[in-house]
Amino acid sequence: MDNRKEFLTKEFSKRFQGKPEVWTRAPGRVDLMGSHTDYNLGYVMTMTIDRETWLAASPRADRVVNIYSVDMKSGAEFSLDDLKKDEKTPWVNYVRAVAKYSMEAGYKLKGFNAIVHSTVPFSAGLSSSAALEMAIAMTFQAVSGFEMDPVEMALIGQKAENHFIGVNSGILDQYSSAMGEAGKTILLDCRALRSSLVNISPELKIVICDTKAKRNLLGSEYDDRRKQCEAGVAILQKLDPKIESLRDVSFEDFDAAKDQMPDPVRKRCQFILEENQRVLDLAEPLSKNDGVRLKELFSSSYFGARDLFEIGAPAMEEMYQSMVNAPGVVAARQAGAGFGGCMVALVHPQKVDAFSASVIKEYKQRTDLDAEIYAVEASDGASII
Ligand code: ADP
Ligand code: MG
């Protein structure tokens, strides 16, 4: 942490006058259960990780933001009075968008100079974009002198992605990054926007297994899944007009309507219903280290994601096999939106090194790709440092 501050202070001084006066951070996250349940207004078991996006900033007297990302090796300067999308440095659009929707919510923003640095891998399913948005929102609060409710901050981040960036994502990523708590996982109700904290047994380590496979199809495939879920809701609504989302659907409702559903729609709906139930079922075995039940829940989530929701990828299948064959594994599944990216395992704490070595070796043999494997701990939600 001290090293990181020292490094960022140097980077800051290279580009701006003086030293940073404001430090903010926001974590990435991983889902322990609940793929694609967020935009269906259901449940997710989500955990912040100790991979974080940091900003080192200093306030400005004018209404200009000048920001540089060490990771992207690019930056831009813009005025808070002129927040247009700019494709020259696309990542700065996340900053513009958070500014725009914070101002629309009535907050008075001041400008700043800042350096961004992240240890959340990009586009790997660990929500680097939400970590960036939440760190930016914290920085605006710190330099402008106001406090925002963390759930409102999450909603502003989601709006930024949905309406400015053009990604039709749910609330999961931003809510987790804003509301996470060290050492705990959160059971999030995506409709009520409420969460409760769940203990993870000390006998379990959360291990990220990055397939390093690019997620090319994600945009269109993601939108297709959303539309298929909506098509399912439309059919179910004929049965019961009170149904607004798959969240409202019981297994009995689904059984009564499924024969009217075209094949992909039926499979998508079945997965979401079962995945929601798995999220609710996970809290107890996770806190009690019930290995048999954890394995059941994680593997049925993975098979459902692969065969019913069809968000798998060849690299994910090879990774899954490598994970379940490794020593110390308790349970393994996908993470994030699927189509490559990261997966997640529960591993016995004393076996993490042996697990990692085995997965790296077997995955390399299977795919010729170099996986990246690391244990993570839940960290606190976005904050001023
Ligand atoms: P994910 O959120 O799963 O990592 P996204 O595609 O939603 O994947 O977001 C990744 C994008 O977020 C990057 O391509 C970049 O535009 C932006 N981003 C995230 N972190 C940073 C950072 N530290 N510096 C600059 N841009 C970042
Ligand atoms: Mg993202």
PDB file of N, CA, C and O in Angstrom, residues 324-384:
ATOM      1  N   VAL A 324     -11.612 -28.642 -11.199  1.00  0.00           N
ATOM      2  CA  VAL A 324     -12.182 -29.737 -10.400  1.00  0.00           C
ATOM      3  C   VAL A 324     -11.199 -30.899 -10.234  1.00  0.00           C
ATOM      4  O   VAL A 324     -11.348 -31.698  -9.316  1.00  0.00           O
ATOM      5  N   ASN A 325     -10.180 -30.965 -11.084  1.00  0.00           N
ATOM      6  CA  ASN A 325      -9.166 -32.014 -10.943  1.00  0.00           C
ATOM      7  C   ASN A 325      -8.061 -31.630  -9.958  1.00  0.00           C
ATOM      8  O   ASN A 325      -7.212 -32.464  -9.624  1.00  0.00           O
ATOM      9  N   ALA A 326      -8.018 -30.360  -9.530  1.00  0.00           N
ATOM     10  CA  ALA A 326      -6.863 -29.882  -8.747  1.00  0.00           C
ATOM     11  C   ALA A 326      -7.003 -30.234  -7.269  1.00  0.00           C
ATOM     12  O   ALA A 326      -8.121 -30.331  -6.757  1.00  0.00           O
ATOM     13  N   PRO A 327      -5.874 -30.408  -6.563  1.00  0.00           N
ATOM     14  CA  PRO A 327      -5.948 -30.720  -5.126  1.00  0.00           C
ATOM     15  C   PRO A 327      -6.546 -29.547  -4.342  1.00  0.00           C
ATOM     16  O   PRO A 327      -6.322 -28.393  -4.683  1.00  0.00           O
ATOM     17  N   GLY A 328      -7.297 -29.861  -3.301  1.00  0.00           N
ATOM     18  CA  GLY A 328      -7.825 -28.836  -2.403  1.00  0.00           C
ATOM     19  C   GLY A 328      -9.100 -28.167  -2.866  1.00  0.00           C
ATOM     20  O   GLY A 328      -9.666 -27.350  -2.145  1.00  0.00           O
ATOM     21  N   VAL A 329      -9.584 -28.514  -4.070  1.00  0.00           N
ATOM     22  CA  VAL A 329     -10.782 -27.820  -4.573  1.00  0.00           C
ATOM     23  C   VAL A 329     -12.030 -28.303  -3.816  1.00  0.00           C
ATOM     24  O   VAL A 329     -12.181 -29.484  -3.534  1.00  0.00           O
ATOM     25  N   VAL A 330     -12.886 -27.363  -3.457  1.00  0.00           N
ATOM     26  CA  VAL A 330     -14.179 -27.686  -2.852  1.00  0.00           C
ATOM     27  C   VAL A 330     -15.271 -27.527  -3.895  1.00  0.00           C
ATOM     28  O   VAL A 330     -16.153 -28.373  -4.018  1.00  0.00           O
ATOM     29  N   ALA A 331     -15.201 -26.443  -4.666  1.00  0.00           N
ATOM     30  CA  ALA A 331     -16.256 -26.148  -5.638  1.00  0.00           C
ATOM     31  C   ALA A 331     -15.717 -25.184  -6.688  1.00  0.00           C
ATOM     32  O   ALA A 331     -14.792 -24.418  -6.405  1.00  0.00           O
ATOM     33  N   ALA A 332     -16.292 -25.231  -7.889  1.00  0.00           N
ATOM     34  CA  ALA A 332     -15.807 -24.379  -8.978  1.00  0.00           C
ATOM     35  C   ALA A 332     -16.966 -23.980  -9.887  1.00  0.00           C
ATOM     36  O   ALA A 332     -17.881 -24.770 -10.123  1.00  0.00           O
ATOM     37  N   ARG A 333     -16.915 -22.739 -10.379  1.00  0.00           N
ATOM     38  CA  ARG A 333     -17.946 -22.279 -11.319  1.00  0.00           C
ATOM     39  C   ARG A 333     -17.414 -21.088 -12.132  1.00  0.00           C
ATOM     40  O   ARG A 333     -16.310 -20.607 -11.906  1.00  0.00           O
ATOM     41  N   GLN A 334     -18.273 -20.597 -13.046  1.00  0.00           N
ATOM     42  CA  GLN A 334     -17.977 -19.395 -13.832  1.00  0.00           C
ATOM     43  C   GLN A 334     -18.037 -18.163 -12.941  1.00  0.00           C
ATOM     44  O   GLN A 334     -18.541 -18.220 -11.825  1.00  0.00           O
ATOM     45  N   ALA A 335     -17.598 -17.029 -13.477  1.00  0.00           N
ATOM     46  CA  ALA A 335     -17.779 -15.754 -12.772  1.00  0.00           C
ATOM     47  C   ALA A 335     -18.074 -14.703 -13.824  1.00  0.00           C
ATOM     48  O   ALA A 335     -17.773 -14.892 -15.002  1.00  0.00           O
ATOM     49  N   GLY A 336     -18.673 -13.606 -13.397  1.00  0.00           N
ATOM     50  CA  GLY A 336     -18.964 -12.549 -14.355  1.00  0.00           C
ATOM     51  C   GLY A 336     -19.999 -13.001 -15.367  1.00  0.00           C
ATOM     52  O   GLY A 336     -20.819 -13.874 -15.098  1.00  0.00           O
ATOM     53  N   ALA A 337     -19.961 -12.400 -16.550  1.00  0.00           N
ATOM     54  CA  ALA A 337     -21.003 -12.653 -17.539  1.00  0.00           C
ATOM     55  C   ALA A 337     -20.760 -13.911 -18.369  1.00  0.00           C
ATOM     56  O   ALA A 337     -21.612 -14.323 -19.149  1.00  0.00           O
ATOM     57  N   GLY A 338     -19.596 -14.530 -18.227  1.00  0.00           N
ATOM     58  CA  GLY A 338     -19.284 -15.735 -18.995  1.00  0.00           C
ATOM     59  C   GLY A 338     -18.548 -15.418 -20.298  1.00  0.00           C
ATOM     60  O   GLY A 338     -17.947 -14.348 -20.422  1.00  0.00           O
ATOM     61  N   PHE A 339     -18.574 -16.351 -21.257  1.00  0.00           N
ATOM     62  CA  PHE A 339     -17.881 -16.194 -22.551  1.00  0.00           C
ATOM     63  C   PHE A 339     -16.376 -15.980 -22.379  1.00  0.00           C
ATOM     64  O   PHE A 339     -15.769 -15.180 -23.100  1.00  0.00           O
ATOM     65  N   GLY A 340     -15.785 -16.676 -21.434  1.00  0.00           N
ATOM     66  CA  GLY A 340     -14.348 -16.493 -21.164  1.00  0.00           C
ATOM     67  C   GLY A 340     -14.172 -15.741 -19.864  1.00  0.00           C
ATOM     68  O   GLY A 340     -15.021 -15.818 -18.981  1.00  0.00           O
ATOM     69  N   GLY A 341     -13.077 -15.030 -19.734  1.00  0.00           N
ATOM     70  CA  GLY A 341     -12.841 -14.257 -18.513  1.00  0.00           C
ATOM     71  C   GLY A 341     -12.498 -15.136 -17.324  1.00  0.00           C
ATOM     72  O   GLY A 341     -11.939 -16.225 -17.488  1.00  0.00           O
ATOM     73  N   CYS A 342     -12.859 -14.683 -16.147  1.00  0.00           N
ATOM     74  CA  CYS A 342     -12.460 -15.378 -14.925  1.00  0.00           C
ATOM     75  C   CYS A 342     -13.485 -16.409 -14.481  1.00  0.00           C
ATOM     76  O   CYS A 342     -14.666 -16.297 -14.790  1.00  0.00           O
ATOM     77  N   MET A 343     -12.981 -17.401 -13.740  1.00  0.00           N
ATOM     78  CA  MET A 343     -13.858 -18.343 -13.046  1.00  0.00           C
ATOM     79  C   MET A 343     -13.474 -18.287 -11.569  1.00  0.00           C
ATOM     80  O   MET A 343     -12.527 -17.594 -11.209  1.00  0.00           O
ATOM     81  N   VAL A 344     -14.239 -18.989 -10.719  1.00  0.00           N
ATOM     82  CA  VAL A 344     -13.969 -18.863  -9.281  1.00  0.00           C
ATOM     83  C   VAL A 344     -14.068 -20.234  -8.616  1.00  0.00           C
ATOM     84  O   VAL A 344     -14.933 -21.040  -8.956  1.00  0.00           O
ATOM     85  N   ALA A 345     -13.137 -20.470  -7.686  1.00  0.00           N
ATOM     86  CA  ALA A 345     -13.136 -21.739  -6.956  1.00  0.00           C
ATOM     87  C   ALA A 345     -13.125 -21.476  -5.459  1.00  0.00           C
ATOM     88  O   ALA A 345     -12.603 -20.452  -4.998  1.00  0.00           O
ATOM     89  N   LEU A 346     -13.711 -22.392  -4.705  1.00  0.00           N
ATOM     90  CA  LEU A 346     -13.535 -22.428  -3.256  1.00  0.00           C
ATOM     91  C   LEU A 346     -12.499 -23.505  -2.994  1.00  0.00           C
ATOM     92  O   LEU A 346     -12.617 -24.628  -3.509  1.00  0.00           O
ATOM     93  N   VAL A 347     -11.481 -23.165  -2.209  1.00  0.00           N
ATOM     94  CA  VAL A 347     -10.333 -24.057  -2.044  1.00  0.00           C
ATOM     95  C   VAL A 347      -9.974 -24.131  -0.550  1.00  0.00           C
ATOM     96  O   VAL A 347     -10.096 -23.133   0.172  1.00  0.00           O
ATOM     97  N   HIS A 348      -9.515 -25.300  -0.104  1.00  0.00           N
ATOM     98  CA  HIS A 348      -9.024 -25.413   1.273  1.00  0.00           C
ATOM     99  C   HIS A 348      -7.818 -24.485   1.446  1.00  0.00           C
ATOM    100  O   HIS A 348      -6.889 -24.526   0.613  1.00  0.00           O
ATOM    101  N   PRO A 349      -7.781 -23.676   2.520  1.00  0.00           N
ATOM    102  CA  PRO A 349      -6.734 -22.653   2.655  1.00  0.00           C
ATOM    103  C   PRO A 349      -5.292 -23.191   2.564  1.00  0.00           C
ATOM    104  O   PRO A 349      -4.447 -22.571   1.943  1.00  0.00           O
ATOM    105  N   GLN A 350      -5.049 -24.385   3.127  1.00  0.00           N
ATOM    106  CA  GLN A 350      -3.668 -24.905   3.101  1.00  0.00           C
ATOM    107  C   GLN A 350      -3.285 -25.418   1.715  1.00  0.00           C
ATOM    108  O   GLN A 350      -2.121 -25.726   1.466  1.00  0.00           O
ATOM    109  N   LYS A 351      -4.262 -25.539   0.825  1.00  0.00           N
ATOM    110  CA  LYS A 351      -3.995 -26.165  -0.473  1.00  0.00           C
ATOM    111  C   LYS A 351      -3.943 -25.168  -1.631  1.00  0.00           C
ATOM    112  O   LYS A 351      -3.875 -25.584  -2.786  1.00  0.00           O
ATOM    113  N   VAL A 352      -3.990 -23.870  -1.308  1.00  0.00           N
ATOM    114  CA  VAL A 352      -4.108 -22.888  -2.398  1.00  0.00           C
ATOM    115  C   VAL A 352      -2.921 -22.979  -3.379  1.00  0.00           C
ATOM    116  O   VAL A 352      -3.107 -22.945  -4.594  1.00  0.00           O
ATOM    117  N   ASP A 353      -1.710 -23.126  -2.832  1.00  0.00           N
ATOM    118  CA  ASP A 353      -0.532 -23.172  -3.722  1.00  0.00           C
ATOM    119  C   ASP A 353      -0.562 -24.420  -4.612  1.00  0.00           C
ATOM    120  O   ASP A 353      -0.297 -24.345  -5.817  1.00  0.00           O
ATOM    121  N   ALA A 354      -0.897 -25.553  -4.006  1.00  0.00           N
ATOM    122  CA  ALA A 354      -0.950 -26.802  -4.775  1.00  0.00           C
ATOM    123  C   ALA A 354      -2.067 -26.718  -5.821  1.00  0.00           C
ATOM    124  O   ALA A 354      -1.891 -27.158  -6.969  1.00  0.00           O
ATOM    125  N   PHE A 355      -3.183 -26.148  -5.435  1.00  0.00           N
ATOM    126  CA  PHE A 355      -4.305 -25.968  -6.369  1.00  0.00           C
ATOM    127  C   PHE A 355      -3.864 -25.128  -7.563  1.00  0.00           C
ATOM    128  O   PHE A 355      -4.050 -25.507  -8.722  1.00  0.00           O
ATOM    129  N   SER A 356      -3.241 -23.980  -7.264  1.00  0.00           N
ATOM    130  CA  SER A 356      -2.833 -23.055  -8.331  1.00  0.00           C
ATOM    131  C   SER A 356      -1.864 -23.725  -9.293  1.00  0.00           C
ATOM    132  O   SER A 356      -2.026 -23.636 -10.516  1.00  0.00           O
ATOM    133  N   ALA A 357      -0.854 -24.392  -8.727  1.00  0.00           N
ATOM    134  CA  ALA A 357       0.164 -25.021  -9.570  1.00  0.00           C
ATOM    135  C   ALA A 357      -0.478 -26.064 -10.483  1.00  0.00           C
ATOM    136  O   ALA A 357      -0.175 -26.149 -11.680  1.00  0.00           O
ATOM    137  N   SER A 358      -1.392 -26.844  -9.925  1.00  0.00           N
ATOM    138  CA  SER A 358      -2.031 -27.904 -10.698  1.00  0.00           C
ATOM    139  C   SER A 358      -2.909 -27.328 -11.816  1.00  0.00           C
ATOM    140  O   SER A 358      -2.874 -27.807 -12.953  1.00  0.00           O
ATOM    141  N   VAL A 359      -3.685 -26.278 -11.479  1.00  0.00           N
ATOM    142  CA  VAL A 359      -4.565 -25.689 -12.498  1.00  0.00           C
ATOM    143  C   VAL A 359      -3.725 -25.093 -13.628  1.00  0.00           C
ATOM    144  O   VAL A 359      -4.022 -25.304 -14.817  1.00  0.00           O
ATOM    145  N   ILE A 360      -2.682 -24.355 -13.262  1.00  0.00           N
ATOM    146  CA  ILE A 360      -1.848 -23.721 -14.299  1.00  0.00           C
ATOM    147  C   ILE A 360      -1.287 -24.775 -15.250  1.00  0.00           C
ATOM    148  O   ILE A 360      -1.350 -24.642 -16.473  1.00  0.00           O
ATOM    149  N   LYS A 361      -0.798 -25.882 -14.665  1.00  0.00           N
ATOM    150  CA  LYS A 361      -0.168 -26.936 -15.465  1.00  0.00           C
ATOM    151  C   LYS A 361      -1.192 -27.640 -16.368  1.00  0.00           C
ATOM    152  O   LYS A 361      -0.981 -27.769 -17.584  1.00  0.00           O
ATOM    153  N   GLU A 362      -2.292 -28.062 -15.771  1.00  0.00           N
ATOM    154  CA  GLU A 362      -3.278 -28.806 -16.569  1.00  0.00           C
ATOM    155  C   GLU A 362      -3.911 -27.911 -17.648  1.00  0.00           C
ATOM    156  O   GLU A 362      -4.111 -28.343 -18.793  1.00  0.00           O
ATOM    157  N   TYR A 363      -4.196 -26.660 -17.280  1.00  0.00           N
ATOM    158  CA  TYR A 363      -4.839 -25.742 -18.240  1.00  0.00           C
ATOM    159  C   TYR A 363      -3.905 -25.446 -19.415  1.00  0.00           C
ATOM    160  O   TYR A 363      -4.335 -25.352 -20.561  1.00  0.00           O
ATOM    161  N   LYS A 364      -2.632 -25.328 -19.106  1.00  0.00           N
ATOM    162  CA  LYS A 364      -1.631 -25.094 -20.164  1.00  0.00           C
ATOM    163  C   LYS A 364      -1.596 -26.278 -21.128  1.00  0.00           C
ATOM    164  O   LYS A 364      -1.560 -26.115 -22.349  1.00  0.00           O
ATOM    165  N   GLN A 365      -1.618 -27.493 -20.536  1.00  0.00           N
ATOM    166  CA  GLN A 365      -1.612 -28.696 -21.387  1.00  0.00           C
ATOM    167  C   GLN A 365      -2.853 -28.744 -22.279  1.00  0.00           C
ATOM    168  O   GLN A 365      -2.797 -29.118 -23.440  1.00  0.00           O
ATOM    169  N   ARG A 366      -3.989 -28.345 -21.714  1.00  0.00           N
ATOM    170  CA  ARG A 366      -5.247 -28.439 -22.444  1.00  0.00           C
ATOM    171  C   ARG A 366      -5.410 -27.354 -23.507  1.00  0.00           C
ATOM    172  O   ARG A 366      -6.037 -27.572 -24.539  1.00  0.00           O
ATOM    173  N   THR A 367      -4.889 -26.154 -23.244  1.00  0.00           N
ATOM    174  CA  THR A 367      -5.223 -25.006 -24.107  1.00  0.00           C
ATOM    175  C   THR A 367      -4.015 -24.276 -24.675  1.00  0.00           C
ATOM    176  O   THR A 367      -4.154 -23.417 -25.535  1.00  0.00           O
ATOM    177  N   ASP A 368      -2.850 -24.546 -24.101  1.00  0.00           N
ATOM    178  CA  ASP A 368      -1.635 -23.796 -24.409  1.00  0.00           C
ATOM    179  C   ASP A 368      -1.712 -22.338 -23.919  1.00  0.00           C
ATOM    180  O   ASP A 368      -0.917 -21.504 -24.318  1.00  0.00           O
ATOM    181  N   LEU A 369      -2.687 -22.046 -23.065  1.00  0.00           N
ATOM    182  CA  LEU A 369      -2.802 -20.692 -22.506  1.00  0.00           C
ATOM    183  C   LEU A 369      -2.208 -20.663 -21.097  1.00  0.00           C
ATOM    184  O   LEU A 369      -2.252 -21.666 -20.377  1.00  0.00           O
ATOM    185  N   ASP A 370      -1.689 -19.489 -20.704  1.00  0.00           N
ATOM    186  CA  ASP A 370      -1.163 -19.310 -19.346  1.00  0.00           C
ATOM    187  C   ASP A 370      -2.239 -18.687 -18.472  1.00  0.00           C
ATOM    188  O   ASP A 370      -2.514 -17.496 -18.570  1.00  0.00           O
ATOM    189  N   ALA A 371      -2.815 -19.519 -17.615  1.00  0.00           N
ATOM    190  CA  ALA A 371      -3.859 -19.015 -16.702  1.00  0.00           C
ATOM    191  C   ALA A 371      -3.213 -18.180 -15.609  1.00  0.00           C
ATOM    192  O   ALA A 371      -2.024 -18.332 -15.319  1.00  0.00           O
ATOM    193  N   GLU A 372      -4.016 -17.296 -15.024  1.00  0.00           N
ATOM    194  CA  GLU A 372      -3.529 -16.583 -13.844  1.00  0.00           C
ATOM    195  C   GLU A 372      -4.449 -16.954 -12.678  1.00  0.00           C
ATOM    196  O   GLU A 372      -5.673 -16.841 -12.795  1.00  0.00           O
ATOM    197  N   ILE A 373      -3.846 -17.427 -11.592  1.00  0.00           N
ATOM    198  CA  ILE A 373      -4.627 -17.946 -10.466  1.00  0.00           C
ATOM    199  C   ILE A 373      -4.222 -17.178  -9.214  1.00  0.00           C
ATOM    200  O   ILE A 373      -3.032 -17.067  -8.910  1.00  0.00           O
ATOM    201  N   TYR A 374      -5.196 -16.635  -8.486  1.00  0.00           N
ATOM    202  CA  TYR A 374      -4.850 -15.953  -7.231  1.00  0.00           C
ATOM    203  C   TYR A 374      -6.011 -15.968  -6.246  1.00  0.00           C
ATOM    204  O   TYR A 374      -7.174 -15.870  -6.634  1.00  0.00           O
ATOM    205  N   ALA A 375      -5.644 -16.084  -4.979  1.00  0.00           N
ATOM    206  CA  ALA A 375      -6.648 -16.023  -3.917  1.00  0.00           C
ATOM    207  C   ALA A 375      -7.005 -14.568  -3.686  1.00  0.00           C
ATOM    208  O   ALA A 375      -6.168 -13.680  -3.857  1.00  0.00           O
ATOM    209  N   VAL A 376      -8.257 -14.330  -3.312  1.00  0.00           N
ATOM    210  CA  VAL A 376      -8.697 -12.958  -3.006  1.00  0.00           C
ATOM    211  C   VAL A 376      -9.406 -12.928  -1.649  1.00  0.00           C
ATOM    212  O   VAL A 376      -9.917 -13.943  -1.180  1.00  0.00           O
ATOM    213  N   GLU A 377      -9.377 -11.754  -1.042  1.00  0.00           N
ATOM    214  CA  GLU A 377     -10.106 -11.502   0.206  1.00  0.00           C
ATOM    215  C   GLU A 377     -11.090 -10.386  -0.078  1.00  0.00           C
ATOM    216  O   GLU A 377     -10.794  -9.496  -0.877  1.00  0.00           O
ATOM    217  N   ALA A 378     -12.212 -10.392   0.615  1.00  0.00           N
ATOM    218  CA  ALA A 378     -13.171  -9.292   0.452  1.00  0.00           C
ATOM    219  C   ALA A 378     -12.608  -8.032   1.099  1.00  0.00           C
ATOM    220  O   ALA A 378     -12.073  -8.083   2.203  1.00  0.00           O
ATOM    221  N   SER A 379     -12.702  -6.924   0.376  1.00  0.00           N
ATOM    222  CA  SER A 379     -12.230  -5.658   0.944  1.00  0.00           C
ATOM    223  C   SER A 379     -13.421  -4.718   1.130  1.00  0.00           C
ATOM    224  O   SER A 379     -14.516  -4.986   0.647  1.00  0.00           O
ATOM    225  N   ASP A 380     -13.196  -3.618   1.829  1.00  0.00           N
ATOM    226  CA  ASP A 380     -14.287  -2.661   2.055  1.00  0.00           C
ATOM    227  C   ASP A 380     -14.722  -2.003   0.747  1.00  0.00           C
ATOM    228  O   ASP A 380     -13.928  -1.887  -0.183  1.00  0.00           O
ATOM    229  N   GLY A 381     -15.956  -1.553   0.708  1.00  0.00           N
ATOM    230  CA  GLY A 381     -16.473  -0.850  -0.458  1.00  0.00           C
ATOM    231  C   GLY A 381     -15.739   0.471  -0.672  1.00  0.00           C
ATOM    232  O   GLY A 381     -14.907   0.882   0.141  1.00  0.00           O
ATOM    233  N   ALA A 382     -16.069   1.138  -1.782  1.00  0.00           N
ATOM    234  CA  ALA A 382     -15.390   2.373  -2.205  1.00  0.00           C
ATOM    235  C   ALA A 382     -15.241   3.356  -1.041  1.00  0.00           C
ATOM    236  O   ALA A 382     -16.172   3.534  -0.257  1.00  0.00           O
ATOM    237  N   SER A 383     -14.078   4.004  -0.957  1.00  0.00           N
ATOM    238  CA  SER A 383     -13.857   4.929   0.157  1.00  0.00           C
ATOM    239  C   SER A 383     -12.789   5.943  -0.201  1.00  0.00           C
ATOM    240  O   SER A 383     -12.048   5.798  -1.169  1.00  0.00           O
ATOM    241  N   ILE A 384     -12.737   6.977   0.633  1.00  0.00           N
ATOM    242  CA  ILE A 384     -11.610   7.893   0.602  1.00  0.00           C
ATOM    243  C   ILE A 384     -10.527   7.249   1.447  1.00  0.00           C
ATOM    244  O   ILE A 384     -10.821   6.696   2.506  1.00  0.00           O
TER     245      ILE A 384
END
